[in-house]
Short mmCIF file of C-alpha atoms in Angstrom, two decimals:
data_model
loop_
_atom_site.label_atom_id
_atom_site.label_comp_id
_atom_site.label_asym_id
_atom_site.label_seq_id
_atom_site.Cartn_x
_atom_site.Cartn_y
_atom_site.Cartn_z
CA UNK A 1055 27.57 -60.88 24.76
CA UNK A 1056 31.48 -61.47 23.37
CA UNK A 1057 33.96 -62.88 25.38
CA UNK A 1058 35.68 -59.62 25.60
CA UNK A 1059 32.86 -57.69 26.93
CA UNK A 1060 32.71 -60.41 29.40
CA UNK A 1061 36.00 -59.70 30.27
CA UNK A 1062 35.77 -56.15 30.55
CA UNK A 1063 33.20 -56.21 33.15
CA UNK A 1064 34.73 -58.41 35.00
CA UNK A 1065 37.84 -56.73 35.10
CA UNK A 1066 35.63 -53.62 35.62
CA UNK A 1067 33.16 -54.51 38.80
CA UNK A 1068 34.14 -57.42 40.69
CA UNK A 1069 31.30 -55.92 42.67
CA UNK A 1070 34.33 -58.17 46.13
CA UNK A 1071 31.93 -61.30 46.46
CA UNK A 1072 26.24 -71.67 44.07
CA UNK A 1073 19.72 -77.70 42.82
CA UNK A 1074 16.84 -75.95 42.75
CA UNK A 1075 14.67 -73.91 40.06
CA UNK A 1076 14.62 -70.20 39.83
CA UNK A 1077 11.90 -68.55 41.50
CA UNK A 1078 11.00 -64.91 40.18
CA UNK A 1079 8.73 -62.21 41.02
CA UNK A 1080 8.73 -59.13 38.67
CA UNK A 1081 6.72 -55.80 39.33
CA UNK A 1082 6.61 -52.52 39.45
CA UNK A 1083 8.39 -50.69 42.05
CA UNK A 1084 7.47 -47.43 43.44
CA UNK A 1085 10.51 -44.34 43.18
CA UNK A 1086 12.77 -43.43 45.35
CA UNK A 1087 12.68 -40.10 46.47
CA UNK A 1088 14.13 -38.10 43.85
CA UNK A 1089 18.14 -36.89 44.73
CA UNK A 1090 16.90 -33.20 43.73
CA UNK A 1091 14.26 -31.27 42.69
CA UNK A 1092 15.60 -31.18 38.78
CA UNK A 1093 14.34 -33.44 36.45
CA UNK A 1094 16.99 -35.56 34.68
CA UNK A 1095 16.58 -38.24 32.62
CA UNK A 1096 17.66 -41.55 34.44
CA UNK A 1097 20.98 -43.31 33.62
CA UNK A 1098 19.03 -46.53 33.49
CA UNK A 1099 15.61 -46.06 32.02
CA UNK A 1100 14.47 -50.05 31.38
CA UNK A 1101 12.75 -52.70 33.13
CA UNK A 1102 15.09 -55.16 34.84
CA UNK A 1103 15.54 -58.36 32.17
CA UNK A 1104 14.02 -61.14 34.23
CA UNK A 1105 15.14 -63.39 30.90
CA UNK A 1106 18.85 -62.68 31.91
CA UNK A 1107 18.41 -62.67 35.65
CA UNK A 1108 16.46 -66.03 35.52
CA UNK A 1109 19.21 -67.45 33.29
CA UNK A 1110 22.04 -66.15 35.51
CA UNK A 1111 20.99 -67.79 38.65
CA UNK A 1112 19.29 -71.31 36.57
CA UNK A 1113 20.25 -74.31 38.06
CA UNK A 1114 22.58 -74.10 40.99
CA UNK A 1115 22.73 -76.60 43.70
CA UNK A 1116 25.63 -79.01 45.47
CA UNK A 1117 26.77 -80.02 41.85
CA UNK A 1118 27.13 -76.74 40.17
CA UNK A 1119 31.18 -75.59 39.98
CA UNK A 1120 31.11 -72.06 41.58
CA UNK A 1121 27.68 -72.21 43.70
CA UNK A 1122 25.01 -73.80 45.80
CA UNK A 1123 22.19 -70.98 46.07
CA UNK A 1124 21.71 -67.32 45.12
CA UNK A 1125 19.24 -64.61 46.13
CA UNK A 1126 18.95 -61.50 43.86
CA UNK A 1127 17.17 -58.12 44.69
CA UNK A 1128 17.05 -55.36 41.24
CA UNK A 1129 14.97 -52.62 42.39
CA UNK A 1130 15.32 -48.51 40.98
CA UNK A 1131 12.78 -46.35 39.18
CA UNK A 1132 11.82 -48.47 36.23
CA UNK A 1133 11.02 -51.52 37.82
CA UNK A 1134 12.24 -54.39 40.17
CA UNK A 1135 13.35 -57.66 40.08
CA UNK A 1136 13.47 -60.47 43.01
CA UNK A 1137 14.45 -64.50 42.22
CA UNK A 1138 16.48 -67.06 44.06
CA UNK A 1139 18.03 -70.27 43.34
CA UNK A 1140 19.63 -73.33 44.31
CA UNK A 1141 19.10 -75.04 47.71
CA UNK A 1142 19.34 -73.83 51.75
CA UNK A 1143 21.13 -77.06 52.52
CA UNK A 1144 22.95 -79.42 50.35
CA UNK A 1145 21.92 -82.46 52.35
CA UNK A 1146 18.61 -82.38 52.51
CA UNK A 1147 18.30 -80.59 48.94
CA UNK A 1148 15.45 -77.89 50.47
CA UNK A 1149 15.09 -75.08 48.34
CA UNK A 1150 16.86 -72.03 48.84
CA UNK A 1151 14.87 -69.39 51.12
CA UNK A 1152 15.03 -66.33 48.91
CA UNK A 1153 14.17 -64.10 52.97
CA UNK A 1154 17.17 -66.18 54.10
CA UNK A 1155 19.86 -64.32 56.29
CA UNK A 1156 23.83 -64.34 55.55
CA UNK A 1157 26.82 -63.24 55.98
CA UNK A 1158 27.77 -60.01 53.98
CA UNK A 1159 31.22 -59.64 54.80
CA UNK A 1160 33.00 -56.65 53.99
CA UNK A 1161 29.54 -54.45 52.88
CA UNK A 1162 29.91 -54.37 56.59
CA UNK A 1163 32.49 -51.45 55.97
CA UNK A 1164 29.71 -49.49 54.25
CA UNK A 1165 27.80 -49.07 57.52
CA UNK A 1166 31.10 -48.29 59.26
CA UNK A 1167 31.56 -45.84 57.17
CA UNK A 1168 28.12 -44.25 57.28
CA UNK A 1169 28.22 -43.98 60.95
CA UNK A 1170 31.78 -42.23 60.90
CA UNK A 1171 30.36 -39.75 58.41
CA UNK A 1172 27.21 -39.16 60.68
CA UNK A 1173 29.62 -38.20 63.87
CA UNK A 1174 31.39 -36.01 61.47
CA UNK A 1175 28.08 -34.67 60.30
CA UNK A 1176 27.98 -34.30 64.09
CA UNK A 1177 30.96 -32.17 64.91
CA UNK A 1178 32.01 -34.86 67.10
CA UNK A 1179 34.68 -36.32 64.31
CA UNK A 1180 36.55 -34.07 61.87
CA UNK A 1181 37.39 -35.86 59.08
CA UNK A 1182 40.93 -34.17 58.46
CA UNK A 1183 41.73 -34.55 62.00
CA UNK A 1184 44.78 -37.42 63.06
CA UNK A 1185 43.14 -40.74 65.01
CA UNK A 1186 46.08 -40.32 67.20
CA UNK A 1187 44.61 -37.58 68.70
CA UNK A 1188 41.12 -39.18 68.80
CA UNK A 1189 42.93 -42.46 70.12
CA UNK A 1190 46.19 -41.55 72.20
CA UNK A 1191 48.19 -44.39 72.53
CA UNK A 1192 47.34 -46.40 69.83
CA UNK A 1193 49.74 -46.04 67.06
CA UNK A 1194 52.99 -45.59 67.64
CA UNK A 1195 55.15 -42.28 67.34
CA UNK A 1196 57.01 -44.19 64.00
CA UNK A 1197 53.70 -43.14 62.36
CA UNK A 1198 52.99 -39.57 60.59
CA UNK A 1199 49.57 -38.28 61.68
CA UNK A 1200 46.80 -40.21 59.91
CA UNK A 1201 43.52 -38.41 59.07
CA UNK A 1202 40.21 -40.46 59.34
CA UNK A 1203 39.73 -39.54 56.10
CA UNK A 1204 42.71 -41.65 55.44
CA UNK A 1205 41.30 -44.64 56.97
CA UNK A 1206 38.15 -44.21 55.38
CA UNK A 1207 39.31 -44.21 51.88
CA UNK A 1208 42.33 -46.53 52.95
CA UNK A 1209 45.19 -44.38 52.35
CA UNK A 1210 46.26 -44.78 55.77
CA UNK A 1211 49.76 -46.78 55.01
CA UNK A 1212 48.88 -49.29 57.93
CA UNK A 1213 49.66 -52.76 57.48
CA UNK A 1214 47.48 -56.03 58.16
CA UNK A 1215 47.81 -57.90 61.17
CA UNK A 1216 49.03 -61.18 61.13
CA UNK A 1217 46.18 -63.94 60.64
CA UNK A 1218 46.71 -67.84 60.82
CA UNK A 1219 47.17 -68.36 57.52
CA UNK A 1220 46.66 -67.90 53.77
CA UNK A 1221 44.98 -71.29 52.80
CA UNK A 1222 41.65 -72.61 53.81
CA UNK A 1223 42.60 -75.03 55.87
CA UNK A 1224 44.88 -72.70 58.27
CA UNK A 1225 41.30 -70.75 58.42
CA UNK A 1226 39.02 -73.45 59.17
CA UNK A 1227 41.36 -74.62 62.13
CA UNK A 1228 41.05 -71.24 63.53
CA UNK A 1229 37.41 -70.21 62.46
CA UNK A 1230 36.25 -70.14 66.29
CA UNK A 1231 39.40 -67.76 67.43
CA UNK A 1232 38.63 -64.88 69.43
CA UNK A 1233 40.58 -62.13 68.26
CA UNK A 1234 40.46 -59.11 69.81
CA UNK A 1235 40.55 -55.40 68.05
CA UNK A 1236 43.28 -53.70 70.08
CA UNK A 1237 45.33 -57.02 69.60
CA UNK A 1238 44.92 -57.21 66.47
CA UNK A 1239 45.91 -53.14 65.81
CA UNK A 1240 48.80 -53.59 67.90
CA UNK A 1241 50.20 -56.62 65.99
CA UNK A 1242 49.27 -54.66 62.93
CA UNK A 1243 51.55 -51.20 63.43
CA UNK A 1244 53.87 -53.36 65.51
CA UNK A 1245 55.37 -53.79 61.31
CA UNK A 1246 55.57 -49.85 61.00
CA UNK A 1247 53.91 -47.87 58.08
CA UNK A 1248 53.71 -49.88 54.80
CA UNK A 1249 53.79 -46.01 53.03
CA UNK A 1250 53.34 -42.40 54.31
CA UNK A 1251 49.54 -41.48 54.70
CA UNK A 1252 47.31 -40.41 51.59
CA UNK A 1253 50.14 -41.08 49.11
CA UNK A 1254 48.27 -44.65 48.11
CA UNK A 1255 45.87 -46.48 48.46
CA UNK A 1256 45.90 -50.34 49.95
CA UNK A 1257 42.39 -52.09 50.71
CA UNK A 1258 42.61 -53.52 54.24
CA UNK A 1259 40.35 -54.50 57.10
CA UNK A 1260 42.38 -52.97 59.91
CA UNK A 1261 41.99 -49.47 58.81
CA UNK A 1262 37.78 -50.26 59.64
CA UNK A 1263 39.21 -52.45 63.18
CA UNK A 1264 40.40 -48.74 63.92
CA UNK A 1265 37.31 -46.91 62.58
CA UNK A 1266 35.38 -49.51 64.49
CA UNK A 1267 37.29 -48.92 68.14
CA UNK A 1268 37.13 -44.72 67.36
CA UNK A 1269 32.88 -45.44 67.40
CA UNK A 1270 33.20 -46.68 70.40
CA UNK A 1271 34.95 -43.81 71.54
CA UNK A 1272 33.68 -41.20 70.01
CA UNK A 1273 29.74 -42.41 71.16
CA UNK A 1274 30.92 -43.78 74.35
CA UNK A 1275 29.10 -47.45 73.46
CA UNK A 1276 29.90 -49.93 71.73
CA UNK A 1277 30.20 -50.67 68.02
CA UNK A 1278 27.35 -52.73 67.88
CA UNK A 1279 24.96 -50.93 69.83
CA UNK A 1280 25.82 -47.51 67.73
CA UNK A 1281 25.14 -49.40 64.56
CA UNK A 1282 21.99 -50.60 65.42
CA UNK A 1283 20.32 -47.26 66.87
CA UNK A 1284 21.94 -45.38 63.99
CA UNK A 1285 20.99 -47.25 61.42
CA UNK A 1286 19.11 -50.89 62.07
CA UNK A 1287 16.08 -49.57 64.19
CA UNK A 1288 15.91 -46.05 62.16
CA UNK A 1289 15.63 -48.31 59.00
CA UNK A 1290 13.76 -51.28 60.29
CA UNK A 1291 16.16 -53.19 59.03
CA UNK A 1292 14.85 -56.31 61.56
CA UNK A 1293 16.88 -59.02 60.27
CA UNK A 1294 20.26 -57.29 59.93
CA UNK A 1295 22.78 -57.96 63.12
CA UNK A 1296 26.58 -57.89 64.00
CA UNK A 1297 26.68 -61.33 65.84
CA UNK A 1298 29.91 -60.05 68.09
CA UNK A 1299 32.54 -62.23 69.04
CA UNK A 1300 30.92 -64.88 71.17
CA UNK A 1301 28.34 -65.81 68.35
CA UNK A 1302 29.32 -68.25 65.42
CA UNK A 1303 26.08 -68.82 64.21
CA UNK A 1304 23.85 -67.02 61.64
CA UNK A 1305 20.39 -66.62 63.81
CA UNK A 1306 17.26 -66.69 62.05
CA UNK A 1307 16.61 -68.42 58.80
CA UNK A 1308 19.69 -69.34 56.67
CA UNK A 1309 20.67 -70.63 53.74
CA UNK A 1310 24.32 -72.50 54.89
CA UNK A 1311 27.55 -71.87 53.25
CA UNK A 1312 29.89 -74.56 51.55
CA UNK A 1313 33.50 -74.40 50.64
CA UNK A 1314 34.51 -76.64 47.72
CA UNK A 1315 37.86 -78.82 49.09
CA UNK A 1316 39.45 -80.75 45.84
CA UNK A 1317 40.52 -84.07 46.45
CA UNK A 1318 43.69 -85.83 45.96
CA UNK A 1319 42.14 -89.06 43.78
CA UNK A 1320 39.70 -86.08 42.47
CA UNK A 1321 36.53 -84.45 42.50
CA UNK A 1322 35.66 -82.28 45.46
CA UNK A 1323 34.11 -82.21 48.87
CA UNK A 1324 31.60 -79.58 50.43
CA UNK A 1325 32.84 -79.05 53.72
CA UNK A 1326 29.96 -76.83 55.90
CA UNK A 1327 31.45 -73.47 56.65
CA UNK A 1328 28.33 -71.62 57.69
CA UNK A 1329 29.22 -71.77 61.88
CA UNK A 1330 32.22 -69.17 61.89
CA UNK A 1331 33.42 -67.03 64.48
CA UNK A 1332 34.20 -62.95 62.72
CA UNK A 1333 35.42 -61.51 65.75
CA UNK A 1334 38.55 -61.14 63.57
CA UNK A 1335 36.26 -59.04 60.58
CA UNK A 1336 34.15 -57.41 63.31
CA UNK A 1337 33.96 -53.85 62.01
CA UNK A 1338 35.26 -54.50 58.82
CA UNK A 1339 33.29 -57.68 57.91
CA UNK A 1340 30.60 -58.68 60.82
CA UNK A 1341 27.66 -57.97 59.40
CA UNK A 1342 24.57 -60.82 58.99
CA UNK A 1343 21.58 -59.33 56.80
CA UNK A 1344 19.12 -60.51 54.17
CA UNK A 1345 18.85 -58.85 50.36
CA UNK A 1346 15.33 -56.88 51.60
CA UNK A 1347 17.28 -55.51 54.63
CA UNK A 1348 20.40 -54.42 52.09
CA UNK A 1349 18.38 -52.81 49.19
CA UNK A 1350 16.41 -50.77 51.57
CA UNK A 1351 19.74 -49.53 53.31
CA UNK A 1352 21.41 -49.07 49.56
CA UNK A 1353 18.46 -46.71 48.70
CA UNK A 1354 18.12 -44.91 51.95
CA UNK A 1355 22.01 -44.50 51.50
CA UNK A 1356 22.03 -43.27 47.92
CA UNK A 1357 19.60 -41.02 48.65
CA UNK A 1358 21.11 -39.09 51.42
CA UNK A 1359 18.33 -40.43 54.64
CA UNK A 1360 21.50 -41.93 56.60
CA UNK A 1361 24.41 -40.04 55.42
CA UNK A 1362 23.90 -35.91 55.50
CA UNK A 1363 24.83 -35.15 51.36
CA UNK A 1364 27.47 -32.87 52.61
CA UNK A 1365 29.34 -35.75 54.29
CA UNK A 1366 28.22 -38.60 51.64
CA UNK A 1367 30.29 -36.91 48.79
CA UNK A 1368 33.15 -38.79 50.35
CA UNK A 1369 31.24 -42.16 49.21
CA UNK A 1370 31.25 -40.68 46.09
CA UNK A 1371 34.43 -39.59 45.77
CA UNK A 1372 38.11 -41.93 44.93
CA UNK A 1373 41.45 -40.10 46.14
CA UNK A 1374 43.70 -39.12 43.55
CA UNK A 1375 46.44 -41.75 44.46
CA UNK A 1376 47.36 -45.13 42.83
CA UNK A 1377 46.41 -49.00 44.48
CA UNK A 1378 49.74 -50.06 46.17
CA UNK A 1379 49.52 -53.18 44.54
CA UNK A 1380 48.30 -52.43 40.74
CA UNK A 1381 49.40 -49.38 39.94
CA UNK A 1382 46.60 -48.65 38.64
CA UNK A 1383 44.38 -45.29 40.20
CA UNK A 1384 42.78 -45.98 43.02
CA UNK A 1385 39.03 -46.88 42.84
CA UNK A 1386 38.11 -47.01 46.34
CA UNK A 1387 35.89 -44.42 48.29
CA UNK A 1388 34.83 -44.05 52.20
CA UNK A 1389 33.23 -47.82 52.16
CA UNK A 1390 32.20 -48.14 48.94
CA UNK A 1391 33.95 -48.37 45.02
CA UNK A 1392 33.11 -46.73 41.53
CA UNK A 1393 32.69 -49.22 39.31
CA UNK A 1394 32.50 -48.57 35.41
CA UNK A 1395 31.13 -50.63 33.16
CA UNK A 1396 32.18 -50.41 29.76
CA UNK A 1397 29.01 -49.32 27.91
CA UNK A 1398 30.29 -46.35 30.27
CA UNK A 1399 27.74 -46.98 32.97
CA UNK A 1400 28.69 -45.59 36.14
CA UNK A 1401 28.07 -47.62 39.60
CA UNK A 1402 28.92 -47.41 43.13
CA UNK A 1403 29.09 -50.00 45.49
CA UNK A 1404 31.09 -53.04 47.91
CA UNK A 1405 31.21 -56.65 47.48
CA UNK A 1406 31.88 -58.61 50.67
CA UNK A 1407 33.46 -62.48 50.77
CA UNK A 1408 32.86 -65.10 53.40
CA UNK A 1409 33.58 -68.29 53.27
CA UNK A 1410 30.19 -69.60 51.74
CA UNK A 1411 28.72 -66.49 50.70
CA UNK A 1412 29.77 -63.65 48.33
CA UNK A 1413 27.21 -60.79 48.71
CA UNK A 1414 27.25 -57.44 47.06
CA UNK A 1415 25.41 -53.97 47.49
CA UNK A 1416 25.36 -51.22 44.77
CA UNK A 1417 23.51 -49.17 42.13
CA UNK A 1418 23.77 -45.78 40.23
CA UNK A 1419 23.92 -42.56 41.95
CA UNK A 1420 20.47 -41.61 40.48
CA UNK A 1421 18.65 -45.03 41.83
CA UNK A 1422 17.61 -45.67 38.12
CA UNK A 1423 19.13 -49.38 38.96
CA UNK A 1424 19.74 -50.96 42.32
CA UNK A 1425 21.00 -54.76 43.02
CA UNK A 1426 22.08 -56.38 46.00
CA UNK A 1427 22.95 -60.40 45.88
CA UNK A 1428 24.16 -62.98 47.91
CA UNK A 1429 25.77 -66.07 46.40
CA UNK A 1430 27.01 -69.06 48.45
CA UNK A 1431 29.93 -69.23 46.20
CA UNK A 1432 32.35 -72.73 46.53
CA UNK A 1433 34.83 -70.39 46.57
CA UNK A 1434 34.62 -67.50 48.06
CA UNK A 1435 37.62 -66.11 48.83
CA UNK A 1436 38.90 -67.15 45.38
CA UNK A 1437 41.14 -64.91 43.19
CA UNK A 1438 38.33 -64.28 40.44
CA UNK A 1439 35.28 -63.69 40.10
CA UNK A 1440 32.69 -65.61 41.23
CA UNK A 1441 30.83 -66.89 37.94
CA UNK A 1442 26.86 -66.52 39.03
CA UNK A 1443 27.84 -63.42 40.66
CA UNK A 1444 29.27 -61.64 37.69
CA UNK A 1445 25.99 -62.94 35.50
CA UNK A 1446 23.69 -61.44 37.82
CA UNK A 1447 25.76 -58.24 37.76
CA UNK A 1448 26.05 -58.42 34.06
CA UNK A 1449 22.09 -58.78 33.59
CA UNK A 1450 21.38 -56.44 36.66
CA UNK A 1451 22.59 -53.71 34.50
CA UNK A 1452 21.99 -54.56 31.01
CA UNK A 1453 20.04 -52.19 29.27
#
């Protein structure tokens, strides 16, 4: 593969995301239940290459540049894939535990999203409706009415609430802050609208901080507890859990999470960021899972078992608007992205970036190809790209 193909996918997924062998299993993997009754040809009709997935995740560890570990799920209708790499702990050099648990960051948003959709399925949320009548109160009257569709797709025209900092160091002094949702909204629309609702389209948490306070109304429990008897028990998804805001540790087997700090005579320190408070993410980034729990909510997803198909077309589908920042159209959908590939491959999916761990859920609408990965990136919250990660997205879909 060229440079410029490289490129191009890069540019194209970012699917919003590092010593130890590789360890592989390859086999067949039973379908998915087919999205209708016609029969159409898959989009992706070969094995997974375990060649290029091997190679993409070969020989991480505390001295590679962009990772310490990676865990890779493939799955779809011709085949799966599962391998891991790199180690659970740089100090003792243990290998990485491919069942290990992490933090997925803003895939989060995807179950958010899902569960809004369900209440709509319900009657008890119309999409088209403002918040401000679901939530009196808690924007103020300088604001036009704002759909939840708005918020889903984040075309709201909110701004972001303040946070402690831009740098990692400003974040790592404040990692065990409390933050609380309503504070956080309030210092958020304190600024006034940032544009008028559904005319762009500006990725931010704090739409999902208010998706995640109208669950709580709208169910009368909290966000937590509708998440996990909406989707975690009906799954069996046993390992996946929003820690809430007392908790700063991932529970259950881990593999732990390193940023890299550069050093001012050079070279580069590993400073342990896997203890981290996300009561500032909460519905918008919370979530601790493994790659099993993930792929088995992707397909269940894609397949229209959690989301009514009705009310999943607006995962599908990218308001006609441009990205505030770019420009460019907007790409976003209600929690997840379209990514296009440019062989012309179509996937949907959301990336989520912690410091430690870059993790990423996805596949094409037909389930021909799945993949879900978590990579404790050095860098996480970097600017580009983490390397591993776009590998194992570049063999994931090779075909």
């Amino acid at each position: 593969m060229n440079a410029r193909t490289r490129t191009l996918i890069a540019a194209a997924l970012v699917l919003g995301i590092a010593s130890g062998p590789a360890v592989a299993h390859a086999a067949p993997a039973p379908a998915p239940a087919p999205l209708s009754s016609a029969r159409v040809a898959p989009v992706i009709s070969t094995p997974p290459d375990a060649a290029a997935l091997e190679k993409a995740i070969a020989g991480l560890g505390p001295e590679h540049r962009d990772a310490t570990a990676a865990l890779v799920r493939v799955g779809g209708r011709s085949g799966e894939w599962h391998g891991s790499s790199g180690v659970a702990d740089v100090r003792t050099g243990r290998e990485a535990l491919e069942q290990g648990r992490f933090r997925a960051g803003s895939v989060t948003k995807t179950f958010t999203s899902a569960v809004v959709l369900q209440l709509a399925a319900e009657g008890a949320v119309e999409l088209d409706r403002p918040v401000q009548e679901y939530l009196p109160g808690l924007l103020p009257t300088t604001f036009k009415p704002i759909s939840v569709r708005q918020l889903l797709n984040y075309t709201s025209g909110i701004q972001p609430a303040d946070s402690p900092g831009d740098s990692f160091s400003e974040a790592y002094a404040h990692r065990f802050d409390v933050d609380d949702p309503h504070a956080l909204i309030a210092n958020a629309v304190a600024k006034g609208p940032e544009f008028d609702p559904g005319t762009k389209q500006h990725y931010l948490n704090i739409d999902y901080t208010i998706l995640g306070v109208l669950i709580e109304k709208v169910t009368g429990t909290s966000y937590e507890k509708a998440l996990t008897t909406r989707i975690f028990k009906p799954l069996g998804l046993r390992h996946t859990s929003l820690p809430g805001p007392a908790r700063t540790r991932i529970p259950g087997p881990h593999n732990r999470g390193y940023q890299a700090v550069p050093q001012a005579g050079g070279g580069r320190t590993l400073v342990d960021v896997t203890e981290w408070g996300s009561s500032r993410e909460w519905a918008a980034g919370d979530l601790i899972s493994t790659t099993a729990d993930l792929e088995r909510f992707t397909t269940a997803l894609f397949a229209g078992r959690i989301v009514p198909k009705a009310q999943l077309e607006e995962m599908f589908t990218v308001p006609a608007v441009a990205d505030v920042t770019t420009g460019a159209p907007a790409e976003l959908t209600a929690g997840m992205k379209k990514f296009v590939l440019p062989d012309g491959t179509v996937a949907w999916g959301k990336t989520g970036g912690r410091y430690g761990y870059n993790t990423a859920i996805g596949g094409t609408r037909d389930l021909s190809r799945t993949l879900v990965y978590s990579v404790n990136s050095t860098d996480a919250k970097g600017q580009d790209m983490n390397k591993v990660a776009l590998n194992i997205v570049m063999a994931a879909f090779a075909r």
